PDB file of C-alpha atoms in Angstrom:
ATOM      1  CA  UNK A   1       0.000   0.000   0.000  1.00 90.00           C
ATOM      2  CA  UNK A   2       1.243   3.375  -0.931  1.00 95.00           C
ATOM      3  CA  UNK A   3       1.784   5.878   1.430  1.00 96.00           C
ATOM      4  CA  UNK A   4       1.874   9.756   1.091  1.00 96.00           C
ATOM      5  CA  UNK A   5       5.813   9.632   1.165  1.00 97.00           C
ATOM      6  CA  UNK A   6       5.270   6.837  -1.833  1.00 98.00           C
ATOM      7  CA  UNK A   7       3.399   9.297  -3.723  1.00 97.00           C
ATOM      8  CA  UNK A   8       5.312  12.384  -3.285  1.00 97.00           C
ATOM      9  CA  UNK A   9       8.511  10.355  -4.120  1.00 98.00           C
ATOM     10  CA  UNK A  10       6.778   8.886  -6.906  1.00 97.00           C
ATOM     11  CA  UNK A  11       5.536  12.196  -8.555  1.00 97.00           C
ATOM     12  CA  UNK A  12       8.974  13.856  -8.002  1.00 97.00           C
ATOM     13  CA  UNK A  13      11.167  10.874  -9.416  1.00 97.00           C
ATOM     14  CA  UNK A  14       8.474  11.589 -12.501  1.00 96.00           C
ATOM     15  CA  UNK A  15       9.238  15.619 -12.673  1.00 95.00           C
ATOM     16  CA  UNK A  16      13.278  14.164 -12.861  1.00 95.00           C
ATOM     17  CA  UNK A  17      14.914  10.751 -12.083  1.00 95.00           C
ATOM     18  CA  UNK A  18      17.944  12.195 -11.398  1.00 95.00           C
ATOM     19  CA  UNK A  19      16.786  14.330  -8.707  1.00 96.00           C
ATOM     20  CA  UNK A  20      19.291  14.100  -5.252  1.00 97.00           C
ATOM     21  CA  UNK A  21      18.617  11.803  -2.714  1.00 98.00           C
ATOM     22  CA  UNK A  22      19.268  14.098  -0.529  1.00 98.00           C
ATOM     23  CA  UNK A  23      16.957  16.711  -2.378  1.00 98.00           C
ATOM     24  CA  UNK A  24      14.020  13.962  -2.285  1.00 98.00           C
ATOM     25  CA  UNK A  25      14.931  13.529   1.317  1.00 98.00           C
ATOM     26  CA  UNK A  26      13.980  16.825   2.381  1.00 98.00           C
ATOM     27  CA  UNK A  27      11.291  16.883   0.067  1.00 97.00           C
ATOM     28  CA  UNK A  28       9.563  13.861   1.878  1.00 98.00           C
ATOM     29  CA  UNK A  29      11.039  14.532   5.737  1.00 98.00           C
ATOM     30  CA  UNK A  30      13.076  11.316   5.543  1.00 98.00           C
ATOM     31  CA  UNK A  31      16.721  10.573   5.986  1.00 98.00           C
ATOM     32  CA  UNK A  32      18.835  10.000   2.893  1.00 98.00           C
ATOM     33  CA  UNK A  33      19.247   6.422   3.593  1.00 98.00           C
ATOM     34  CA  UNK A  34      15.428   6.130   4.402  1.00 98.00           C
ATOM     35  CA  UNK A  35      14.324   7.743   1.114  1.00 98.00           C
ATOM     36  CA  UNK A  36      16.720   5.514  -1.181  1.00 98.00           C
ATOM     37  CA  UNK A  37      15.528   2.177   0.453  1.00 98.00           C
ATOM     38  CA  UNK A  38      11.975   3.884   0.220  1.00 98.00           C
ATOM     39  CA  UNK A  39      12.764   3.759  -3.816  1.00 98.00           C
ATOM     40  CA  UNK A  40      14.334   0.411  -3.332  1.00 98.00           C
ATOM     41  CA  UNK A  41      11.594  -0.365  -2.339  1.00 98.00           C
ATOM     42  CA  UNK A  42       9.089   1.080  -5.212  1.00 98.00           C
ATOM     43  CA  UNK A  43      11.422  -0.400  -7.746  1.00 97.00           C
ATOM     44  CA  UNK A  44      10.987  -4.026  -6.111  1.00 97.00           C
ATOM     45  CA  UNK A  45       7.221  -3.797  -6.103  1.00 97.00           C
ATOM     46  CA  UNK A  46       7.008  -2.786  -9.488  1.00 97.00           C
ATOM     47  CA  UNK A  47       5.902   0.990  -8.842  1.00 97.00           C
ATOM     48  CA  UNK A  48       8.930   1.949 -10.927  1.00 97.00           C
ATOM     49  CA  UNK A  49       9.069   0.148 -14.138  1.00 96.00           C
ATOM     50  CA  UNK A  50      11.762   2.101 -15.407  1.00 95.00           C
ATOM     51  CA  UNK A  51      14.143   4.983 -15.447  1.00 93.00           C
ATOM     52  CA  UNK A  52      14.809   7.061 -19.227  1.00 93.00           C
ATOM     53  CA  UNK A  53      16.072   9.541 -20.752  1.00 93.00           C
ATOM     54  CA  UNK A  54      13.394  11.447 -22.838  1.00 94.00           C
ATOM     55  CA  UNK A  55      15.256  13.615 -25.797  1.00 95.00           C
ATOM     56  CA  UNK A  56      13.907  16.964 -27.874  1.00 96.00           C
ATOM     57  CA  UNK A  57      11.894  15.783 -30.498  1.00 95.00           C
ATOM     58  CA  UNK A  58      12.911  19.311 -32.241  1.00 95.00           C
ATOM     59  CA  UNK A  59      16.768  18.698 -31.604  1.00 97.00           C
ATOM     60  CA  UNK A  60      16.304  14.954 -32.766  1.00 97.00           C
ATOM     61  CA  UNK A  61      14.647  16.148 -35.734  1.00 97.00           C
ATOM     62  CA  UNK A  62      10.966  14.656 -35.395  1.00 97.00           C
ATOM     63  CA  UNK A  63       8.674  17.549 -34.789  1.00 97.00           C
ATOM     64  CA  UNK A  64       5.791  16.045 -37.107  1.00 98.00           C
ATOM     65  CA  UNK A  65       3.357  13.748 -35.440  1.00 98.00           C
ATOM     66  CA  UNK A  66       1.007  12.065 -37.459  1.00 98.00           C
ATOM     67  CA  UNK A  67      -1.746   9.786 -36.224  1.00 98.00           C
ATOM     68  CA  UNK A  68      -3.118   6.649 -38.163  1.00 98.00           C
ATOM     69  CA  UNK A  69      -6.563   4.974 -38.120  1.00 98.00           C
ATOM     70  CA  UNK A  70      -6.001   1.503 -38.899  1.00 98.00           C
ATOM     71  CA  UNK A  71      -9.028  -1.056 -39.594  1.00 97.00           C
ATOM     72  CA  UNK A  72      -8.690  -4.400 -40.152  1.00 96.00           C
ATOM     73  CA  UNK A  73     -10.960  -7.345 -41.316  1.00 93.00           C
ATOM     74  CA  UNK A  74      -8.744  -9.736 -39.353  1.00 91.00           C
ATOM     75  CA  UNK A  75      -8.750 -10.295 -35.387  1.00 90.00           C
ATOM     76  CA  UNK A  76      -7.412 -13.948 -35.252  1.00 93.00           C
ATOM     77  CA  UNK A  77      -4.191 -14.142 -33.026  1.00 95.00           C
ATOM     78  CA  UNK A  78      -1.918 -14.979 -35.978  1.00 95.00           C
ATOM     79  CA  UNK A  79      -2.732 -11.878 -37.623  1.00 96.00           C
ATOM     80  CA  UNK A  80      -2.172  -9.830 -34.680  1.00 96.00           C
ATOM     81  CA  UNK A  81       0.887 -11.738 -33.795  1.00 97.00           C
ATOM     82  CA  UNK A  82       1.765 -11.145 -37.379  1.00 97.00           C
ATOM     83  CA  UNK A  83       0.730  -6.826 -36.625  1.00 97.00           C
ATOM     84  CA  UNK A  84       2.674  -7.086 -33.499  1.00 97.00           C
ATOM     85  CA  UNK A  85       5.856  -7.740 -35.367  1.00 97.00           C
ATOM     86  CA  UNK A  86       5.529  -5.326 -37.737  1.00 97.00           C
ATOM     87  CA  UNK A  87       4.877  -2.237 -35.702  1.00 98.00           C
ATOM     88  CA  UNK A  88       8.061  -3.353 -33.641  1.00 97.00           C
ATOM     89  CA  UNK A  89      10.292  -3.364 -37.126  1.00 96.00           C
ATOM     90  CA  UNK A  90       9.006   0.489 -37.241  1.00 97.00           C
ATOM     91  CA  UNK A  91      10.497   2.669 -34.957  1.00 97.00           C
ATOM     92  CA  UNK A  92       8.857   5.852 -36.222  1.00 98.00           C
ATOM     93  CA  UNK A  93       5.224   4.397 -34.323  1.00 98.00           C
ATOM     94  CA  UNK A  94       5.723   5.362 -30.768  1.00 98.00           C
ATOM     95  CA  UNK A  95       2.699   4.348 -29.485  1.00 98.00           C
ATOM     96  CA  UNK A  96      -0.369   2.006 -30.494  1.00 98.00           C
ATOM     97  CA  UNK A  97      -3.488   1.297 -28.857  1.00 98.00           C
ATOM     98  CA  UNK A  98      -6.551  -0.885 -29.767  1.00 97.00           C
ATOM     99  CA  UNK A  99      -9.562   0.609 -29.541  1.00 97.00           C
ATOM    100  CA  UNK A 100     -13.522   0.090 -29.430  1.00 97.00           C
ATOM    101  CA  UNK A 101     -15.641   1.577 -31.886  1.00 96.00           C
ATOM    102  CA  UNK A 102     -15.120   1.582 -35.649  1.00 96.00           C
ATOM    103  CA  UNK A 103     -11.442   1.952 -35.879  1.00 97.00           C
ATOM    104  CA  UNK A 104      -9.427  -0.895 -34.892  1.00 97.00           C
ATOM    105  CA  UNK A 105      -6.373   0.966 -33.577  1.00 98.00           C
ATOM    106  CA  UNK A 106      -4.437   4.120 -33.725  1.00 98.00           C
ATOM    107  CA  UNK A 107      -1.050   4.891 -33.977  1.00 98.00           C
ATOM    108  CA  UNK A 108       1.487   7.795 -32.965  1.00 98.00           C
ATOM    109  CA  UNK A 109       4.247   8.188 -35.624  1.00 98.00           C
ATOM    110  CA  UNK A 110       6.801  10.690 -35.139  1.00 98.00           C
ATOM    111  CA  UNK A 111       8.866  11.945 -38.091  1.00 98.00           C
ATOM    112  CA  UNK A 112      11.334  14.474 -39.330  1.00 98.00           C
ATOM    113  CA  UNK A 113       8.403  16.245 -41.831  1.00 98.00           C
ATOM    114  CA  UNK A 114       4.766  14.946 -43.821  1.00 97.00           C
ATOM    115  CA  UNK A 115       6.740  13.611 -46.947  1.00 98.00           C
ATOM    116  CA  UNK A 116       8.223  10.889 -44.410  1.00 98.00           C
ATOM    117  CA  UNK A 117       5.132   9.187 -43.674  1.00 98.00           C
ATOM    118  CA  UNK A 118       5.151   7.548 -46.694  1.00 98.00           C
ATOM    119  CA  UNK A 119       7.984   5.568 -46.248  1.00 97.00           C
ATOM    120  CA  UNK A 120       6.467   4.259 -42.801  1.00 97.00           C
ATOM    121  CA  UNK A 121       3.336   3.744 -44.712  1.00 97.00           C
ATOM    122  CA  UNK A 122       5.134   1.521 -47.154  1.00 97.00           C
ATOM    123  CA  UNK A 123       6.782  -0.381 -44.632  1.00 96.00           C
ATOM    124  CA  UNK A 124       4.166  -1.018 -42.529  1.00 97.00           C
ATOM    125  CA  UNK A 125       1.466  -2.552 -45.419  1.00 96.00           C
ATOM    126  CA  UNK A 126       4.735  -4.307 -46.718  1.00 96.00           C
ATOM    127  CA  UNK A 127       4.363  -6.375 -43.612  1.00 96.00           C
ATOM    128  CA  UNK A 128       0.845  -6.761 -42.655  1.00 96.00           C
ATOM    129  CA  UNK A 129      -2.663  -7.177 -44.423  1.00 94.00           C
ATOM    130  CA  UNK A 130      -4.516  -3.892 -43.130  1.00 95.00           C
ATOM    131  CA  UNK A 131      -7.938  -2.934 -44.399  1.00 96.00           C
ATOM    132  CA  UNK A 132      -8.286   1.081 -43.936  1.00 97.00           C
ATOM    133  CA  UNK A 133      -5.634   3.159 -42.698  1.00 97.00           C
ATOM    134  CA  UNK A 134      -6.142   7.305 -42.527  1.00 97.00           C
ATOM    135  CA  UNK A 135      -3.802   9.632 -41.485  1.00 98.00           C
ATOM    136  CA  UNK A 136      -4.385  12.960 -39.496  1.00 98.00           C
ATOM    137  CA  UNK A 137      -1.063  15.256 -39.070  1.00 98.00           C
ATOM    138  CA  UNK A 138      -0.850  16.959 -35.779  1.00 98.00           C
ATOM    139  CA  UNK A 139      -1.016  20.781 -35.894  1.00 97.00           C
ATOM    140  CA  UNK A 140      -0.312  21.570 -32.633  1.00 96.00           C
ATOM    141  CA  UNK A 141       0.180  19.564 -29.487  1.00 95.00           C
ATOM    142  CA  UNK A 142      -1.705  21.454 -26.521  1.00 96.00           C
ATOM    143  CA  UNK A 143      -0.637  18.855 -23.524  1.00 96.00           C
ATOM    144  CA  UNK A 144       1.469  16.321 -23.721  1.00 94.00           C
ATOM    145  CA  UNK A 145       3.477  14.236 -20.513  1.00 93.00           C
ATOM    146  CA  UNK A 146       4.708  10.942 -19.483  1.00 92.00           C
ATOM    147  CA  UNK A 147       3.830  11.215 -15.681  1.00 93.00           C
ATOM    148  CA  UNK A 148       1.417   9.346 -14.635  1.00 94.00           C
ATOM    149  CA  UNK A 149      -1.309  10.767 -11.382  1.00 94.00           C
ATOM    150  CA  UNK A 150      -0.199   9.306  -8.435  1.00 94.00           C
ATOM    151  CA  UNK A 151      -3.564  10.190  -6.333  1.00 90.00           C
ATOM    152  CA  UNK A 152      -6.476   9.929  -7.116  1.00 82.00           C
ATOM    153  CA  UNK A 153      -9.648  12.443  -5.292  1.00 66.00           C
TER     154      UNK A 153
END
């Protein structure tokens, strides 16, 4: 069970991983040795799946996000195995979630400009069957994060 120390810790490590112990420490009224056994801790249980390093999408050159519809006539496990493994040979899709509705799933592509989604296009229906895809280009991203609530009201 999470406490309030858990949560603090938790939405700080999320603001920057590389925060000070002894900056988190103060932050959360525990010694240094307390708080880093405290994160111990959270890493063991699975609270903290990971630590990364998130980069500029400008610097890296990939402003352009682009977001496909993709429908599909197949849903037997082969297929989606067969899906699975070609999304992963892309690394230009970021994200992908099935939905429910009338679109099957939607991806996040990130690339250096428009013209460039044609080459993930190709390589994507070069690997998989896909019935409908559509494409909507991003025109401005009005909140974006990677921290996750750690309360809830």
């Amino acid at each position: 069970m999470l406490d309030d120390r858990d949560h603090t810790l938790l939405t700080l490590l999320q603001e920057d991983a590389d925060r000070p112990i002894a900056d988190l420490a103060a932050r959360v009224a525990l010694s240094p040795s307390a708080c880093s056994r405290r994160i111990q801790r959270l890493e063991a249980e699975g609270h903290i799946a990971r630590r990364v390093v998130l980069l500029d999408r400008a610097r890296m050159n990939l402003p352009t996000t682009i977001f496909v519809l993709v429908k599909t006539s197949r849903h037997s496990p082969g297929w989606m195995e067969e899906f699975r493994s070609a999304l992963a040979t892309v690394p230009e899709i970021v994200e992908v979630h099935r939905l429910t509705g009338n679109v099957d799933y939607i991806l996040k592509v990130v690339l250096p400009n428009v013209e460039y989604y044609d080459t993930v296009y190709k390589r994507l229906v070069s690997r998989v069957e896909l019935f409908e895809m559509s494409a909507y280009i991003s025109m401005e991203t009005l909140k974006a994060g990677t921290a996750l609530p750690t309360r809830f009201a």
